[in-house]
CSV table of C-alpha atoms in Angstrom, one decimal:
chain,number,residue,atom,x,y,z
A,1,MET,CA,-1.4,5.5,-70.8
A,2,GLY,CA,2.3,4.5,-70.7
A,3,THR,CA,3.2,1.8,-68.1
A,4,ILE,CA,4.5,3.6,-64.8
A,5,SER,CA,7.5,2.0,-63.1
A,6,CYS,CA,7.3,0.7,-59.7
A,7,MET,CA,10.0,3.3,-58.4
A,8,GLU,CA,7.8,6.1,-60.2
A,9,VAL,CA,4.8,5.1,-58.3
A,10,ARG,CA,6.2,4.8,-54.7
A,11,SER,CA,7.7,8.4,-55.1
A,12,LYS,CA,4.4,9.7,-56.4
A,13,VAL,CA,2.6,7.6,-53.5
A,14,LYS,CA,5.1,9.2,-50.8
A,15,LYS,CA,4.5,12.7,-52.2
A,16,ILE,CA,0.8,12.2,-52.0
A,17,LEU,CA,0.5,10.5,-48.6
A,18,GLY,CA,1.8,13.6,-46.9
A,19,GLN,CA,-1.6,15.4,-47.7
A,20,TRP,CA,-3.5,12.2,-46.2
A,21,ARG,CA,-1.3,10.6,-43.5
A,22,HIS,CA,-2.4,13.2,-40.7
A,23,LYS,CA,-5.9,13.8,-41.9
A,24,LYS,CA,-8.9,13.1,-39.4
A,25,VAL,CA,-9.8,9.4,-39.4
A,26,GLN,CA,-13.6,9.1,-40.4
A,27,ASN,CA,-14.7,6.5,-37.8
A,28,ASP,CA,-18.3,7.8,-37.7
A,29,TRP,CA,-20.5,6.5,-40.8
A,30,THR,CA,-23.3,8.5,-39.5
A,31,ASN,CA,-25.0,9.9,-42.6
A,32,LYS,CA,-22.1,9.2,-44.5
A,33,ASN,CA,-21.6,8.0,-48.2
A,34,ILE,CA,-20.1,4.7,-48.4
A,35,VAL,CA,-18.6,3.0,-51.5
A,36,VAL,CA,-17.4,-0.6,-52.4
A,37,PHE,CA,-15.1,-1.9,-54.9
A,38,GLY,CA,-14.5,-5.9,-55.0
A,39,ASP,CA,-15.5,-8.9,-56.6
A,40,SER,CA,-18.0,-11.8,-55.9
A,41,ILE,CA,-17.1,-12.0,-52.4
A,42,VAL,CA,-18.5,-8.8,-51.1
A,43,ALA,CA,-20.8,-8.4,-54.4
A,44,GLY,CA,-23.2,-11.4,-53.1
A,45,GLN,CA,-24.6,-13.8,-55.5
A,46,GLU,CA,-26.4,-16.8,-55.9
A,47,LEU,CA,-24.3,-19.9,-55.0
A,48,VAL,CA,-24.7,-23.6,-53.9
A,49,ARG,CA,-26.6,-25.1,-51.1
A,50,GLU,CA,-30.3,-23.4,-52.3
A,51,GLU,CA,-29.0,-20.0,-51.0
A,52,THR,CA,-30.7,-17.1,-52.4
A,53,PRO,CA,-28.8,-14.0,-53.7
A,54,TYR,CA,-27.5,-11.9,-50.9
A,55,ARG,CA,-26.3,-8.8,-52.4
A,56,ASP,CA,-28.4,-6.9,-49.8
A,57,ALA,CA,-27.0,-8.9,-46.8
A,58,VAL,CA,-23.2,-9.1,-47.7
A,59,TYR,CA,-21.0,-7.8,-44.8
A,60,ALA,CA,-20.4,-3.9,-46.0
A,61,LYS,CA,-24.3,-3.8,-46.4
A,62,LEU,CA,-24.8,-4.7,-42.8
A,63,ALA,CA,-22.1,-2.8,-41.4
A,64,SER,CA,-23.3,0.5,-43.0
A,65,TYR,CA,-26.7,-0.2,-41.7
A,66,TYR,CA,-25.3,-0.7,-38.1
A,67,LEU,CA,-23.1,2.3,-38.4
A,68,ASN,CA,-26.1,4.5,-39.6
A,69,ALA,CA,-24.5,5.1,-42.9
A,70,HIS,CA,-26.5,7.7,-45.4
A,71,LYS,CA,-25.9,5.2,-48.0
A,72,LEU,CA,-23.8,2.2,-49.5
A,73,GLU,CA,-23.3,2.2,-53.3
A,74,ASN,CA,-21.9,-1.8,-53.9
A,75,PHE,CA,-20.0,-1.5,-57.2
A,76,ALA,CA,-18.6,-4.9,-56.6
A,77,GLU,CA,-18.7,-7.8,-59.5
A,78,THR,CA,-18.2,-11.2,-59.8
A,79,GLY,CA,-14.8,-12.3,-61.4
A,80,THR,CA,-13.3,-8.8,-61.2
A,81,GLY,CA,-9.7,-7.5,-60.0
A,82,GLN,CA,-6.9,-5.3,-60.6
A,83,PHE,CA,-6.4,-6.8,-64.1
A,84,LYS,CA,-9.7,-7.9,-65.4
A,85,GLY,CA,-13.1,-7.1,-65.7
A,86,GLN,CA,-16.4,-9.2,-66.1
A,87,HIS,CA,-16.9,-10.3,-70.1
A,88,HIS,CA,-20.3,-10.5,-70.1
A,89,LEU,CA,-20.7,-7.2,-68.3
A,90,ASP,CA,-18.1,-5.6,-70.4
A,91,HIS,CA,-19.7,-6.3,-73.4
A,92,LEU,CA,-23.0,-5.3,-72.2
A,93,THR,CA,-22.0,-2.0,-70.9
A,94,GLY,CA,-19.0,-0.9,-73.0
A,95,TRP,CA,-16.4,-0.5,-70.5
A,96,THR,CA,-14.2,-2.8,-68.8
A,97,HIS,CA,-15.4,-3.9,-64.8
A,98,SER,CA,-11.6,-3.9,-63.6
A,99,PHE,CA,-10.7,-1.9,-60.4
A,100,GLU,CA,-9.3,0.5,-62.8
A,101,GLY,CA,-12.3,0.6,-64.7
A,102,SER,CA,-14.6,0.9,-62.2
A,103,ILE,CA,-12.8,4.1,-60.6
A,104,GLN,CA,-12.8,5.8,-63.8
A,105,HIS,CA,-16.6,4.8,-64.6
A,106,TYR,CA,-17.9,5.8,-61.0
A,107,HIS,CA,-15.6,9.1,-60.9
A,108,GLN,CA,-18.7,11.2,-59.7
A,109,GLU,CA,-19.6,8.7,-57.0
A,110,ILE,CA,-16.1,8.5,-55.5
A,111,GLN,CA,-15.9,12.4,-55.4
A,112,GLN,CA,-19.3,12.2,-53.1
A,113,ALA,CA,-18.1,9.4,-51.0
A,114,ASP,CA,-16.7,9.6,-47.4
A,115,VAL,CA,-15.4,6.1,-47.2
A,116,VAL,CA,-14.3,3.6,-49.9
A,117,LEU,CA,-13.7,-0.1,-49.2
A,118,ILE,CA,-11.3,-2.0,-51.4
A,119,ALA,CA,-11.9,-5.5,-51.5
A,120,TYR,CA,-10.0,-7.5,-54.0
A,121,GLY,CA,-7.5,-10.3,-54.4
A,122,ASN,CA,-8.8,-13.7,-54.9
A,123,ASN,CA,-9.2,-13.2,-58.6
A,124,ASP,CA,-5.8,-11.5,-58.9
A,125,TRP,CA,-4.2,-14.9,-57.6
A,126,LYS,CA,-6.5,-17.5,-59.5
A,127,GLN,CA,-7.2,-15.8,-63.0
A,128,PRO,CA,-4.9,-14.7,-65.7
A,129,ASN,CA,-5.4,-11.3,-67.9
A,130,PRO,CA,-8.3,-11.1,-70.3
A,131,ASP,CA,-6.1,-11.9,-73.0
A,132,GLY,CA,-4.5,-15.2,-71.3
A,133,SER,CA,-1.2,-13.4,-70.6
A,134,LEU,CA,0.0,-13.6,-67.0
A,135,HIS,CA,0.7,-10.9,-64.2
A,136,THR,CA,3.5,-11.0,-61.7
A,137,LEU,CA,3.4,-10.1,-58.1
A,138,ASP,CA,4.9,-6.9,-58.6
A,139,GLU,CA,2.8,-5.9,-61.3
A,140,VAL,CA,-0.4,-6.3,-58.8
A,141,LYS,CA,1.5,-4.3,-56.1
A,142,VAL,CA,2.2,-1.6,-58.9
A,143,LYS,CA,-1.9,-1.8,-60.0
A,144,LEU,CA,-3.1,-1.7,-56.5
A,145,ARG,CA,-0.7,1.3,-55.7
A,146,GLU,CA,-2.0,3.2,-58.9
A,147,ASN,CA,-5.7,2.6,-58.3
A,148,ILE,CA,-5.0,3.6,-54.6
A,149,GLN,CA,-3.5,6.8,-55.9
A,150,ARG,CA,-6.7,7.2,-58.8
A,151,ILE,CA,-9.0,7.4,-55.9
A,152,ARG,CA,-7.1,10.0,-53.8
A,153,LEU,CA,-6.4,12.2,-56.7
A,154,ILE,CA,-10.4,12.3,-57.2
A,155,ASN,CA,-11.3,12.8,-53.5
A,156,HIS,CA,-8.4,14.2,-51.0
A,157,HIS,CA,-10.5,13.7,-48.2
A,158,VAL,CA,-12.0,10.4,-48.7
A,159,GLN,CA,-11.3,7.3,-46.1
A,160,LEU,CA,-9.6,4.2,-47.7
A,161,VAL,CA,-10.3,0.7,-46.1
A,162,GLY,CA,-8.5,-2.2,-47.3
A,163,VAL,CA,-10.2,-5.5,-46.9
A,164,LEU,CA,-8.3,-8.6,-47.0
A,165,GLU,CA,-9.7,-11.7,-48.7
A,166,THR,CA,-7.8,-14.0,-46.3
A,167,LEU,CA,-8.3,-17.7,-47.5
A,168,ALA,CA,-9.4,-19.8,-50.0
A,169,PHE,CA,-9.8,-23.9,-50.3
A,170,ARG,CA,-9.3,-26.2,-53.0
A,171,ASN,CA,-10.3,-29.7,-52.7
A,172,HIS,CA,-11.3,-29.4,-49.4
A,173,LYS,CA,-7.7,-28.0,-48.3
A,174,PRO,CA,-6.7,-24.4,-47.5
A,175,ALA,CA,-5.4,-23.0,-50.7
A,176,TRP,CA,-2.6,-21.1,-48.7
A,177,HIS,CA,0.2,-22.5,-50.3
A,178,LEU,CA,-1.1,-23.1,-53.7
A,179,GLU,CA,0.2,-21.2,-56.9
A,180,GLY,CA,-2.2,-20.1,-58.9
A,181,PRO,CA,-1.7,-19.9,-62.9
A,182,ASN,CA,0.0,-16.5,-62.4
A,183,GLY,CA,3.0,-18.0,-60.6
A,184,PHE,CA,2.3,-16.9,-57.0
A,185,THR,CA,0.8,-18.4,-53.9
A,186,TYR,CA,-2.4,-17.0,-52.1
A,187,GLN,CA,-0.1,-16.4,-49.3
A,188,GLU,CA,2.3,-14.3,-51.6
A,189,MET,CA,-0.9,-12.5,-53.0
A,190,LEU,CA,-2.3,-11.6,-49.5
A,191,SER,CA,1.3,-10.4,-48.4
A,192,ALA,CA,1.6,-8.1,-51.4
A,193,PHE,CA,-1.9,-6.4,-50.7
A,194,ILE,CA,-0.8,-6.1,-46.9
A,195,GLU,CA,2.7,-4.5,-48.2
A,196,VAL,CA,0.9,-2.0,-50.4
A,197,TYR,CA,-1.9,-1.1,-48.1
A,198,GLN,CA,0.6,-0.4,-45.4
A,199,GLU,CA,2.9,1.4,-47.7
A,200,CYS,CA,-0.1,3.7,-48.8
A,201,ASP,CA,-1.5,4.2,-45.2
A,202,VAL,CA,-4.8,2.4,-45.8
A,203,PRO,CA,-6.1,0.8,-42.8
A,204,ILE,CA,-6.4,-3.0,-43.2
A,205,PHE,CA,-9.4,-5.0,-42.1
A,206,ASP,CA,-8.3,-8.7,-41.6
A,207,ILE,CA,-11.0,-11.0,-40.3
A,208,ARG,CA,-8.6,-13.3,-39.0
A,209,ASP,CA,-7.8,-11.0,-36.4
A,210,TYR,CA,-11.8,-11.5,-35.3
A,211,HIS,CA,-11.1,-15.4,-35.9
A,212,LEU,CA,-13.1,-15.6,-38.9
A,213,GLY,CA,-12.5,-17.2,-42.5
A,214,ASN,CA,-10.2,-19.7,-41.2
A,215,HIS,CA,-12.6,-23.0,-41.7
A,216,MET,CA,-14.0,-24.2,-45.0
A,217,ASP,CA,-17.7,-24.7,-43.2
A,218,GLU,CA,-17.7,-20.7,-43.2
A,219,TYR,CA,-17.8,-20.9,-47.0
A,220,VAL,CA,-21.1,-21.7,-48.8
A,221,ASP,CA,-19.2,-23.2,-52.1
A,222,ASP,CA,-16.7,-24.6,-49.8
A,223,ARG,CA,-14.1,-22.4,-51.7
A,224,ASP,CA,-14.3,-18.8,-51.7
A,225,HIS,CA,-17.7,-17.1,-51.0
A,226,PHE,CA,-18.8,-16.8,-47.2
A,227,THR,CA,-22.2,-18.2,-45.9
A,228,LEU,CA,-24.9,-15.6,-45.0
A,229,PRO,CA,-24.2,-16.1,-41.1
A,230,VAL,CA,-20.4,-15.4,-41.6
A,231,HIS,CA,-21.3,-12.2,-43.5
A,232,LYS,CA,-23.4,-11.2,-40.4
A,233,GLN,CA,-20.4,-11.9,-38.2
A,234,ILE,CA,-18.2,-10.2,-40.3
A,235,ALA,CA,-20.4,-7.2,-40.4
A,236,LYS,CA,-20.3,-7.0,-36.6
A,237,CYS,CA,-16.8,-7.2,-36.8
A,238,LEU,CA,-16.0,-4.7,-39.2
A,239,THR,CA,-18.4,-2.3,-37.2
A,240,ASP,CA,-16.2,-2.6,-34.4
A,241,PHE,CA,-13.3,-2.0,-36.5
A,242,VAL,CA,-14.7,1.1,-37.6
A,243,ARG,CA,-15.7,2.4,-34.2
A,244,HIS,CA,-12.0,1.8,-32.9
A,245,ASP,CA,-10.4,4.2,-35.6
A,246,TYR,CA,-10.0,1.2,-38.1
A,247,LYS,CA,-8.3,-0.8,-35.7
A,248,SER,CA,-8.9,-4.4,-34.6
A,249,PRO,CA,-8.2,-6.0,-31.2
A,250,VAL,CA,-4.8,-7.2,-32.7
A,251,GLN,CA,-3.8,-3.8,-33.8
A,252,HIS,CA,-4.8,-2.1,-30.5
A,253,PHE,CA,-3.2,-4.5,-28.4
A,254,GLY,CA,-0.6,-6.5,-30.3
A,255,LYS,CA,0.0,-9.6,-31.8
A,256,THR,CA,-0.2,-12.6,-29.5
A,257,ILE,CA,1.6,-16.1,-29.7
A,258,LYS,CA,-1.1,-18.6,-29.4
A,259,LEU,CA,-0.2,-21.6,-26.8
A,260,ILE,CA,-2.4,-24.4,-26.8
A,261,TYR,CA,-2.6,-26.1,-23.1
A,262,THR,CA,-4.6,-29.6,-23.0
A,263,ASP,CA,-4.0,-30.2,-19.2
A,264,HIS,CA,-5.8,-28.7,-15.7
A,265,PHE,CA,-4.9,-25.2,-16.0
A,266,PHE,CA,-6.1,-24.5,-12.6
A,267,GLU,CA,-4.1,-27.6,-11.1
A,268,ASP,CA,-0.6,-27.5,-10.0
A,269,ALA,CA,1.8,-29.5,-12.2
A,270,GLU,CA,5.2,-29.5,-13.6
A,271,ILE,CA,3.8,-28.9,-16.9
A,272,ARG,CA,2.1,-25.9,-15.9
A,273,GLY,CA,5.2,-24.6,-14.2
A,274,LYS,CA,7.0,-24.8,-17.6
A,275,LEU,CA,4.1,-22.9,-19.2
A,276,PHE,CA,4.1,-20.0,-16.7
A,277,ASP,CA,7.8,-19.8,-16.9
A,278,TYR,CA,7.5,-19.8,-21.1
A,279,THR,CA,5.1,-16.9,-20.5
A,280,LEU,CA,7.5,-14.7,-18.3
A,281,LYS,CA,10.2,-15.2,-20.7
A,282,MET,CA,8.3,-14.2,-23.5
A,283,GLU,CA,7.4,-11.0,-21.8
A,284,ILE,CA,11.0,-10.1,-21.2
A,285,GLU,CA,11.2,-10.6,-24.9
A,286,GLY,CA,8.7,-8.2,-25.3
A,287,LYS,CA,6.2,-10.9,-27.0
A,288,ASN,CA,2.6,-11.4,-25.6
A,289,VAL,CA,0.9,-15.1,-24.9
A,290,GLU,CA,-2.9,-16.1,-25.5
A,291,ILE,CA,-3.2,-19.4,-23.6
A,292,LEU,CA,-5.8,-21.7,-25.0
A,293,THR,CA,-7.6,-23.9,-22.5
A,294,PHE,CA,-10.2,-26.5,-22.7
A,295,GLU,CA,-11.7,-27.2,-19.2
A,296,TYR,CA,-15.2,-26.1,-18.1
A,297,HIS,CA,-16.0,-24.0,-14.9
A,298,ALA,CA,-19.2,-22.5,-14.6
A,299,ASP,CA,-17.3,-19.3,-13.0
A,300,PHE,CA,-14.2,-19.2,-15.0
A,301,GLU,CA,-13.3,-15.9,-13.9
A,302,GLN,CA,-13.2,-16.5,-10.1
A,303,LYS,CA,-11.0,-19.4,-10.8
A,304,LEU,CA,-8.6,-17.2,-12.7
A,305,LEU,CA,-8.8,-14.6,-10.2
A,306,ASP,CA,-7.9,-17.0,-7.6
A,307,LEU,CA,-4.9,-18.3,-9.3
A,308,LEU,CA,-3.5,-14.9,-10.1
A,309,GLN,CA,-3.5,-14.2,-6.4
A,310,ASN,CA,-1.0,-16.9,-5.9
A,311,TYR,CA,1.5,-16.4,-8.8
A,312,SER,CA,3.0,-13.2,-10.6
A,313,LEU,CA,2.2,-13.7,-14.3
A,314,PRO,CA,2.6,-11.2,-17.3
A,315,LYS,CA,0.0,-8.3,-17.3
A,316,ASN,CA,-0.8,-8.8,-20.8
A,317,MET,CA,-1.0,-12.6,-21.0
A,318,ILE,CA,-4.5,-13.7,-22.1
A,319,ILE,CA,-6.4,-16.5,-21.2
A,320,THR,CA,-9.0,-17.8,-24.0
A,321,ASN,CA,-11.2,-20.8,-22.7
A,322,ILE,CA,-13.1,-22.9,-25.6
A,323,PHE,CA,-16.5,-22.7,-23.6
A,324,GLN,CA,-16.2,-19.1,-22.6
A,325,TYR,CA,-15.5,-18.8,-26.5
A,326,TYR,CA,-18.5,-20.2,-27.6
A,327,ALA,CA,-20.8,-18.5,-24.7
A,328,GLU,CA,-19.5,-15.2,-26.7
A,329,PRO,CA,-18.2,-15.9,-29.9
A,330,LEU,CA,-17.1,-12.2,-30.7
A,331,ASN,CA,-15.6,-11.7,-27.6
A,332,TYR,CA,-12.3,-12.0,-29.3
A,333,ILE,CA,-10.0,-10.1,-26.8
A,334,GLY,CA,-10.2,-12.9,-24.3
A,335,ARG,CA,-10.4,-10.5,-21.5
A,336,ASN,CA,-14.0,-10.4,-20.4
A,337,TYR,CA,-15.6,-13.8,-18.9
A,338,VAL,CA,-19.3,-14.6,-18.1
A,339,LYS,CA,-20.6,-17.3,-15.8
A,340,LEU,CA,-22.2,-20.5,-17.7
A,341,ARG,CA,-25.0,-23.0,-16.4
A,342,ILE,CA,-26.3,-26.2,-17.5
A,343,ASN,CA,-29.6,-27.5,-18.6
A,344,ASP,CA,-30.9,-30.7,-19.9
A,345,GLU,CA,-30.0,-29.4,-23.5
A,346,GLY,CA,-26.4,-28.2,-22.7
A,347,LEU,CA,-24.8,-25.3,-21.5
A,348,ILE,CA,-26.3,-21.7,-21.1
A,349,ASN,CA,-24.7,-18.2,-21.2
A,350,GLN,CA,-25.3,-15.3,-18.9
A,351,ASN,CA,-28.1,-14.2,-21.7
A,352,ASP,CA,-30.2,-17.7,-21.0
A,353,ILE,CA,-29.0,-18.7,-24.7
A,354,LEU,CA,-28.4,-22.2,-25.3
A,355,PHE,CA,-24.6,-22.0,-27.0
A,356,LEU,CA,-23.7,-25.6,-27.0
A,357,LYS,CA,-25.4,-28.7,-27.1
A,358,ILE,CA,-24.4,-31.8,-25.1
A,359,GLU,CA,-25.9,-35.4,-25.8
A,360,ASP,CA,-24.3,-38.4,-24.2
A,361,ASP,CA,-21.0,-36.7,-24.0
A,362,LYS,CA,-21.0,-35.4,-27.4
A,363,PHE,CA,-21.1,-31.8,-28.3
A,364,MET,CA,-22.9,-29.6,-30.9
A,365,VAL,CA,-21.9,-26.2,-32.0
A,366,PRO,CA,-24.1,-23.7,-33.5
A,367,ILE,CA,-23.7,-23.4,-37.4
A,368,SER,CA,-26.4,-20.7,-37.7
A,369,SER,CA,-29.2,-19.4,-35.8
A,370,LYS,CA,-31.3,-22.6,-36.7
A,371,GLU,CA,-28.5,-25.3,-37.5
A,372,TRP,CA,-26.1,-27.2,-35.5
A,373,SER,CA,-23.2,-29.2,-36.3
A,374,LYS,CA,-22.7,-32.8,-36.0
A,375,ARG,CA,-22.3,-34.7,-32.7
A,376,LEU,CA,-18.5,-34.1,-31.7
A,377,SER,CA,-16.5,-36.0,-29.2
A,378,MET,CA,-14.5,-33.7,-26.8
A,379,GLY,CA,-11.4,-34.3,-29.0
A,380,GLU,CA,-12.9,-33.3,-32.1
A,381,PHE,CA,-14.7,-30.5,-30.6
A,382,ALA,CA,-11.3,-29.1,-29.4
A,383,ILE,CA,-9.8,-29.4,-32.7
A,384,ASN,CA,-13.0,-28.2,-34.6
A,385,TRP,CA,-12.2,-25.3,-32.3
A,386,LEU,CA,-8.8,-24.8,-33.0
A,387,ARG,CA,-9.3,-24.9,-36.6
A,388,HIS,CA,-11.9,-22.1,-36.6
A,389,TYR,CA,-9.8,-19.9,-34.0
A,390,LEU,CA,-6.2,-20.0,-35.6
A,391,SER,CA,-5.0,-18.5,-38.6
A,392,TYR,CA,-1.9,-18.6,-41.1
A,393,SER,CA,-1.1,-15.2,-39.5
A,394,ASP,CA,-0.9,-16.9,-36.0
A,395,ASP,CA,2.6,-18.2,-34.4
A,396,ILE,CA,1.2,-21.4,-32.6
A,397,VAL,CA,3.1,-23.1,-29.6
A,398,LEU,CA,1.8,-26.6,-28.0
A,399,CYS,CA,2.5,-27.3,-24.5
A,400,GLN,CA,1.8,-30.7,-24.0
A,401,ASN,CA,3.5,-34.0,-22.2
A,402,ASP,CA,6.1,-31.8,-20.5
A,403,LYS,CA,7.2,-30.3,-24.0
A,404,ILE,CA,6.8,-26.7,-25.6
A,405,GLN,CA,7.1,-26.8,-28.9
A,406,PHE,CA,6.2,-24.7,-31.9
A,407,LEU,CA,3.3,-26.1,-34.3
A,408,LYS,CA,2.5,-25.2,-37.7
A,409,LEU,CA,-1.6,-24.7,-38.5
A,410,GLU,CA,-1.4,-28.1,-40.7
A,411,GLN,CA,0.0,-29.9,-37.5
A,412,LEU,CA,-3.0,-29.3,-35.4
A,413,GLU,CA,-3.8,-33.3,-35.6
A,414,GLU,CA,-0.4,-33.6,-33.5
A,415,VAL,CA,-2.4,-32.2,-30.3
A,416,ASP,CA,-3.2,-35.0,-28.0
A,417,THR,CA,-6.8,-34.8,-27.0
A,418,SER,CA,-7.0,-38.0,-25.1
A,419,LYS,CA,-6.9,-36.3,-22.0
A,420,LEU,CA,-9.6,-33.6,-22.6
A,421,SER,CA,-12.5,-35.5,-21.5
A,422,LYS,CA,-11.3,-35.5,-18.1
A,423,LEU,CA,-11.3,-31.8,-18.2
A,424,ILE,CA,-14.9,-31.4,-18.4
A,425,LYS,CA,-16.9,-31.7,-14.8
A,426,LEU,CA,-20.3,-29.9,-15.8
A,427,GLU,CA,-21.5,-28.1,-12.3
């Protein structure tokens, strides 16, 4: 097959898109056939820390179970991408396990599929082509467009979903700005996939919209692959995404500016006045603000209602509290609050579940159903939460010491946590 130019692909895609742009969205997976193409992140594999293979417990498999699908066929394989297959498998089977090769090989399964999940990206960033040559970012985009078109030509009615591989870690640091061997960064790779998915009218499942995948402790190898508990969380989020017409809370309600506020939120102060003025200014500019707060109240909702009776604040403003978040970690839209209580071990949510251990003014957060974090001071607890909650897709603002300033994700250490212990009055 000859090389297809970027212009040719775009014109063909635009012509073909007319057939699908207004088709009915298949947000009910009941008795549907689901197919997955991707790399090791969704394939599931034996990794480190004595983890067992969990191909049957990856997020796609679990979500298909939650959504009552007829079956899920997971054709993802380790090391694969737009340009390369897996050498051992390729040699064993006689065909290349790249995305294109998989589409050709599983032609019949695509014909019978109702939904196809596409989950590539990491290997396109970090690995050259099989012959050692390199590929450019434009070539990644062209290849992805071609492959989307190939699937749609096989099955005109299939529902596609693009899953973003949102972050990787190298040397215990996010690889967001790290340039791979092909000459582009992880950030640029992700932006390229988003561009193509949007252009081709493919819904994007971005786990950053659910505050997942942002911290290294969510990865079993401290690099690329999610732990089993995180797969379970992603599965719940993917289920929510499908049920809401393939839209995340961010896509439904709009992106918010994340504003970190380290003072007493329910006490009148000059800095809080500046905070409220800023939110009203953002409302005039058509921007939504989400205020991140750190003080504890057993009935946070009542405190908030009392506040709103006395102040005229933006209707779309969201207040997200650290304790409310850990009480309901997947309550990601910050609009519902639950009553909390304390016992000898720590904080209990409305379902009588211990969600935060407290020992000698130190906090321990759950890592899995059986494992807790090390003991954290209030400052460490706050920064740990911010590193999990915030992502590189967020606009971050810090409100402290009578100043309001923009902050990069790498600058979270500039958050002054010295006052936070005064915000905790366990009732």
